[in-house]
PDB file of C-alpha atoms in Angstrom:
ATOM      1  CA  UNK A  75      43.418   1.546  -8.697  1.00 48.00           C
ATOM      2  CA  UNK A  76      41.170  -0.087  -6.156  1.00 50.00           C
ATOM      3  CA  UNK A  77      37.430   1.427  -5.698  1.00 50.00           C
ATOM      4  CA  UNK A  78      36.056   0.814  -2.059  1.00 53.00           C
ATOM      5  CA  UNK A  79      32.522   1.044  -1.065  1.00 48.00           C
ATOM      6  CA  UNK A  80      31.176   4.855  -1.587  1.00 51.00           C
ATOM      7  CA  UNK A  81      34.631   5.802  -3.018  1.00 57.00           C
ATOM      8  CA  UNK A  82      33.765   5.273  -6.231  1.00 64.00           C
ATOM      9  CA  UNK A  83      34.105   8.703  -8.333  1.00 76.00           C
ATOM     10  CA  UNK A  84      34.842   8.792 -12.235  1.00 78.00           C
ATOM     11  CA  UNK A  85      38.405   9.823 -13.075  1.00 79.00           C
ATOM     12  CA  UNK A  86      39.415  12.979 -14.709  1.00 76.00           C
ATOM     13  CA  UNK A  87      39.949  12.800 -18.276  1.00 73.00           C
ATOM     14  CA  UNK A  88      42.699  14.386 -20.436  1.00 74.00           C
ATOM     15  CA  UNK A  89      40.189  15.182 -23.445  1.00 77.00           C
ATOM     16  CA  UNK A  90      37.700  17.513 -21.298  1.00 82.00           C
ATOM     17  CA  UNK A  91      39.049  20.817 -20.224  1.00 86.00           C
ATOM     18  CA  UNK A  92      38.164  24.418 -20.694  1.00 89.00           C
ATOM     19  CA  UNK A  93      39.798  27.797 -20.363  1.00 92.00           C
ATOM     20  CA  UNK A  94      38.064  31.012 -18.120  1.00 93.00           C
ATOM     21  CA  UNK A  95      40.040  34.347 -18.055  1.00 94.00           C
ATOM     22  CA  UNK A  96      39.204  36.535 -15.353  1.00 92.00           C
ATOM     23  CA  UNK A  97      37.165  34.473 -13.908  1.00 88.00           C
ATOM     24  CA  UNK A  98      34.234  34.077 -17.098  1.00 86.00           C
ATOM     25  CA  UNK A  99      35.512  37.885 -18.428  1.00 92.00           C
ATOM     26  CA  UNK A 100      36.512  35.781 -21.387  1.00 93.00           C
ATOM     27  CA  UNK A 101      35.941  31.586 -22.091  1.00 94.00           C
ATOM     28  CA  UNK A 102      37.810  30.969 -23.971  1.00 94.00           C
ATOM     29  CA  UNK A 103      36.260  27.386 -24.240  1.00 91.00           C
ATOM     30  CA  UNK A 104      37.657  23.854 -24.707  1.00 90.00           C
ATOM     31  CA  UNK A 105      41.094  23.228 -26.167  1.00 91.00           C
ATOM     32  CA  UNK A 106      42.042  19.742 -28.105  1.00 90.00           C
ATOM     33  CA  UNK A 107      45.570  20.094 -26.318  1.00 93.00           C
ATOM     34  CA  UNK A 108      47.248  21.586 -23.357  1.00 94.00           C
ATOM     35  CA  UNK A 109      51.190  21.359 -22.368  1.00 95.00           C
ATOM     36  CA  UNK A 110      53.373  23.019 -19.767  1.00 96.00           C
ATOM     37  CA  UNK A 111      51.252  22.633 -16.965  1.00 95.00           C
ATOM     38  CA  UNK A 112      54.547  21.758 -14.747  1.00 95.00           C
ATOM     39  CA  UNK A 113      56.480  22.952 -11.868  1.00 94.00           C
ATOM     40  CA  UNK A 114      59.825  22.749 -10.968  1.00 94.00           C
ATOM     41  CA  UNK A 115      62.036  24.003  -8.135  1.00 92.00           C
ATOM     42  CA  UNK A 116      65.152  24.623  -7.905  1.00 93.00           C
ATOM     43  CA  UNK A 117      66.741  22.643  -4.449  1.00 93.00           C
ATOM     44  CA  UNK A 118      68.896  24.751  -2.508  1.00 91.00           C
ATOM     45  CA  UNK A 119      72.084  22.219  -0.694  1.00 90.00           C
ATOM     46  CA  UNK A 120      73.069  23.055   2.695  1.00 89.00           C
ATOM     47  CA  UNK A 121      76.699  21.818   3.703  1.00 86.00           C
ATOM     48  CA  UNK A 122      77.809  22.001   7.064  1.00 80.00           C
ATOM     49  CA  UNK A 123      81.149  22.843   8.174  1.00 78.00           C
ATOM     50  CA  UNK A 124      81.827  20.414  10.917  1.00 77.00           C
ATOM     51  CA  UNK A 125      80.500  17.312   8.708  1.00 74.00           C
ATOM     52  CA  UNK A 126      82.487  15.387   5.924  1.00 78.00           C
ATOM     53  CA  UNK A 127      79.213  14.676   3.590  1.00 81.00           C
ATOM     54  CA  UNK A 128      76.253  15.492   5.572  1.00 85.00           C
ATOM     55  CA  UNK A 129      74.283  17.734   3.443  1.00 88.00           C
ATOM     56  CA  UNK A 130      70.291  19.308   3.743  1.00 89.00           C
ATOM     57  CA  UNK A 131      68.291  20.218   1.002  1.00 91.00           C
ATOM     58  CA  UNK A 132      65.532  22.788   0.930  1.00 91.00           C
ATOM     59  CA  UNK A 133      63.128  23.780  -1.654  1.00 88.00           C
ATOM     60  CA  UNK A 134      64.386  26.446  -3.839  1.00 87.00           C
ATOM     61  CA  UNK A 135      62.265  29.262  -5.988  1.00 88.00           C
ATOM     62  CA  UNK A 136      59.470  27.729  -8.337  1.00 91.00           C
ATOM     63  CA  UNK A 137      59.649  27.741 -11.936  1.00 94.00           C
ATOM     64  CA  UNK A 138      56.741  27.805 -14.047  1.00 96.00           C
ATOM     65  CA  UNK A 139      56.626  26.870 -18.022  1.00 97.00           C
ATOM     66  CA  UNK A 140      54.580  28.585 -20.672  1.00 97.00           C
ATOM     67  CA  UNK A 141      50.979  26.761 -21.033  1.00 97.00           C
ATOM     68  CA  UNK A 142      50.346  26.345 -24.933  1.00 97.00           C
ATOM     69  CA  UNK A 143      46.872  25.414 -25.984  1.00 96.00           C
ATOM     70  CA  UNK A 144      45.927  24.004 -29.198  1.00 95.00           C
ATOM     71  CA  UNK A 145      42.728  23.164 -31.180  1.00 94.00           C
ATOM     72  CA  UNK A 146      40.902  23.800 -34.401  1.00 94.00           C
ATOM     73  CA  UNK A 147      39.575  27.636 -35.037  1.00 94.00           C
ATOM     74  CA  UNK A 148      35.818  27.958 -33.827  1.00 93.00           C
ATOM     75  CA  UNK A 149      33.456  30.622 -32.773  1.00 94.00           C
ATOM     76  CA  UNK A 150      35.490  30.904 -29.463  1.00 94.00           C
ATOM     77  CA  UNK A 151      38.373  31.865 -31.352  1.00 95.00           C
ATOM     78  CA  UNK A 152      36.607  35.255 -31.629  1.00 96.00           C
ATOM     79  CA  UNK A 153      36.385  35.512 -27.765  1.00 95.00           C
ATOM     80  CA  UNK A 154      40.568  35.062 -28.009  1.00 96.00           C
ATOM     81  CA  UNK A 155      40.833  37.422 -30.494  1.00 96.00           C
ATOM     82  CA  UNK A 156      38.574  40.153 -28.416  1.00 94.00           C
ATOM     83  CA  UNK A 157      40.319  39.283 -25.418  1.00 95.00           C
ATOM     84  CA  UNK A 158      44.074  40.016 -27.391  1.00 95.00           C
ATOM     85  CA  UNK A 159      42.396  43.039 -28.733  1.00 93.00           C
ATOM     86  CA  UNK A 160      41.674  44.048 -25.387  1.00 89.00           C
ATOM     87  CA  UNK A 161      44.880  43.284 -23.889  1.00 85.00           C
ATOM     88  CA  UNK A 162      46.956  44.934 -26.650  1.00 85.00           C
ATOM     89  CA  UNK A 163      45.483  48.477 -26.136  1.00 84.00           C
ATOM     90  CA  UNK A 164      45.295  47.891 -22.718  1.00 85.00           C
ATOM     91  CA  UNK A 165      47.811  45.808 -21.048  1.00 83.00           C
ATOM     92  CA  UNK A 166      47.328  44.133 -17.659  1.00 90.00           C
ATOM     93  CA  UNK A 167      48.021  40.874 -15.768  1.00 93.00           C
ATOM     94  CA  UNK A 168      44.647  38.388 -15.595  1.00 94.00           C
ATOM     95  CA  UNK A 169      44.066  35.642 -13.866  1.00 95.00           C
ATOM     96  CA  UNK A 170      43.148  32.236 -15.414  1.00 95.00           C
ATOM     97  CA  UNK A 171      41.390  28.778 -14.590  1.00 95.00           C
ATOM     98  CA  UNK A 172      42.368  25.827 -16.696  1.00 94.00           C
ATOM     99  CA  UNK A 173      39.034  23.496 -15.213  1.00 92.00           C
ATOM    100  CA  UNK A 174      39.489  19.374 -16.118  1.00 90.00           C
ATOM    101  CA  UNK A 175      35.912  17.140 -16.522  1.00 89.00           C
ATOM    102  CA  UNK A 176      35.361  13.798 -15.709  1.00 85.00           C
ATOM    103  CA  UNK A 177      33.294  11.659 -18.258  1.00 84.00           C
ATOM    104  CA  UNK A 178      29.809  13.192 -17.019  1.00 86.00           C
ATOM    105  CA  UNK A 179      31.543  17.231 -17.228  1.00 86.00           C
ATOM    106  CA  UNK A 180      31.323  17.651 -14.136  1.00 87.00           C
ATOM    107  CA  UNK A 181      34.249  19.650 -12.733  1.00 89.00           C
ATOM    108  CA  UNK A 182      37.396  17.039 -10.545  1.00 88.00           C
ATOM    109  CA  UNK A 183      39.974  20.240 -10.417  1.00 90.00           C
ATOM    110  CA  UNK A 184      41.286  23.814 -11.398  1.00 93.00           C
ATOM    111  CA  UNK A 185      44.464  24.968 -11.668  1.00 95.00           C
ATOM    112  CA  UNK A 186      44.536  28.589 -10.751  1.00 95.00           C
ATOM    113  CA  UNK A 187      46.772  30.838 -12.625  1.00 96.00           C
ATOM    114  CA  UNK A 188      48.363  34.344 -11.553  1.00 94.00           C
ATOM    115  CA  UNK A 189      49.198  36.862 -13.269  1.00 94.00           C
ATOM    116  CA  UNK A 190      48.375  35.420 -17.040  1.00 95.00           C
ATOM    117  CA  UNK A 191      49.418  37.616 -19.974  1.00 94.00           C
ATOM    118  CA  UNK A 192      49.344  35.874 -23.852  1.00 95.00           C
ATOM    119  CA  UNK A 193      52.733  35.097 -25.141  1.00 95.00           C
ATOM    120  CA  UNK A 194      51.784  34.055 -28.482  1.00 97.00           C
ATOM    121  CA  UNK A 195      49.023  32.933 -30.562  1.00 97.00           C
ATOM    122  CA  UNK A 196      48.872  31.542 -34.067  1.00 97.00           C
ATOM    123  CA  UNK A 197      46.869  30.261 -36.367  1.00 95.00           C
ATOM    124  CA  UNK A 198      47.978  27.258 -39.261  1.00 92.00           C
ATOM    125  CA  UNK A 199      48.439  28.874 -42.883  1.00 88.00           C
ATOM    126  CA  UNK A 200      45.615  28.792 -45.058  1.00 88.00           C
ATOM    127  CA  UNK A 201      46.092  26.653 -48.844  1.00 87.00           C
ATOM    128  CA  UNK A 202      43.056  26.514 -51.230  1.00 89.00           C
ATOM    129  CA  UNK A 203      44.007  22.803 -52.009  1.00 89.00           C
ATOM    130  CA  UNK A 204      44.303  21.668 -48.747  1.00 87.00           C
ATOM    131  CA  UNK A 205      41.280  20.026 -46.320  1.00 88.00           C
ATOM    132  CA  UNK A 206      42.832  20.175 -42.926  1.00 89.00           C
ATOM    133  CA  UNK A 207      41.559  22.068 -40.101  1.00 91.00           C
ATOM    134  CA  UNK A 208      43.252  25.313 -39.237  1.00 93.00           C
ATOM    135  CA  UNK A 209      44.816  24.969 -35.872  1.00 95.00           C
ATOM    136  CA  UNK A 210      44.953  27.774 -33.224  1.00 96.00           C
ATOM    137  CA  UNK A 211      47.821  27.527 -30.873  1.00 97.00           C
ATOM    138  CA  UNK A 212      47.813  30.502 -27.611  1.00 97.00           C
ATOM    139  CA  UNK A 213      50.484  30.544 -25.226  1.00 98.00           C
ATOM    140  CA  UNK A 214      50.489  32.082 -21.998  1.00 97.00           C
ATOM    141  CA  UNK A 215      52.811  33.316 -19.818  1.00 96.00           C
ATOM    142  CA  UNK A 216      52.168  33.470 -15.952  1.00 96.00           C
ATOM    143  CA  UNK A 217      53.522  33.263 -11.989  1.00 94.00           C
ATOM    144  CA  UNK A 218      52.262  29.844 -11.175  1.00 94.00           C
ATOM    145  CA  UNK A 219      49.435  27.948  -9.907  1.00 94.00           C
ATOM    146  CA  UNK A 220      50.455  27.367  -6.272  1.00 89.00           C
ATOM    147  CA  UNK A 221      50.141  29.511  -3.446  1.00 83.00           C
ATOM    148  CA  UNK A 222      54.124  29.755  -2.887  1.00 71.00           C
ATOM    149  CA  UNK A 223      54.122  33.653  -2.459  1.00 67.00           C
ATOM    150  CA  UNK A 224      56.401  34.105   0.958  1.00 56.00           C
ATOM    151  CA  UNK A 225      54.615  33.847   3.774  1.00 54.00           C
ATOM    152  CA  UNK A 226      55.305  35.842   7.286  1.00 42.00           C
ATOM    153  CA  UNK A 227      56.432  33.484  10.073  1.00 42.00           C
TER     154      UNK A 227
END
């Protein structure tokens, strides 16, 4: 990629990311792994009657996959455990901000998420002979991260 003159900015990088629910309610801090972060849409094909193969194709409805976040157990963990607490006794949709750093942490973009609610968390099993890390993995759930609600014509 070619830098010219003033354009030169520092790059995002995939190791330096953090997660906010409702919007600093709960931060839930930085994650050593993030997947699903996708979207997908389903194309809708368009045939015409008075044509042989002439076809048109439209975007379709979105489709979203589950974000799963991974990283060793820390003192944040306690902030996802408070917030699952919270949500358990008290169930609602939140919204969430998955933020990506460049090399000096300063923000490059968010992703926006509606409508969050956990799907899953985990935590690796614990073995007295063992040394590794335990590994917390949350999944959520949500309705995307682009504003593709209908909009009146």
């Amino acid at each position: 990629m070619a830098i010219k003159g003033d354009d030169k900015q520092l790059l995002a990088m995939a190791n330096r990311f953090k997660v906010v629910i409702d919007q600093g309610a709960y931060d839930l801090g930085s994650w050593s792994k993030v997947t699903g972060l996708d979207v997908t849409w389903d194309v809708a094909e368009y045939r015409a009657g008075d044509s042989w193969n002439h076809r048109w194709y439209y975007p379709g409805n979105t489709k979203y996959q589950t974000i799963k976040l991974e990283r060793a157990a820390c003192k944040d963990t306690n902030v996802v455990k408070k917030w699952l607490n919270e949500g358990a006794t008290k169930p609602k949709f939140y919204t969430g901000t998955l933020k990506l750093y460049d090399a000096n942490n300063d923000a490059v973009t968010e992703w926006e998420l509606r409508n969050v609610v956990p799907a899953k968390w985990s935590i690796a099993g614990f073995e007295a002979g063992s040394s590794k890390v335990a590994l917390e993995t949350l999944e959520l759930q949500h309705l995307g991260f682009l504003d593709d609600e209908q909009k009146a014509v």
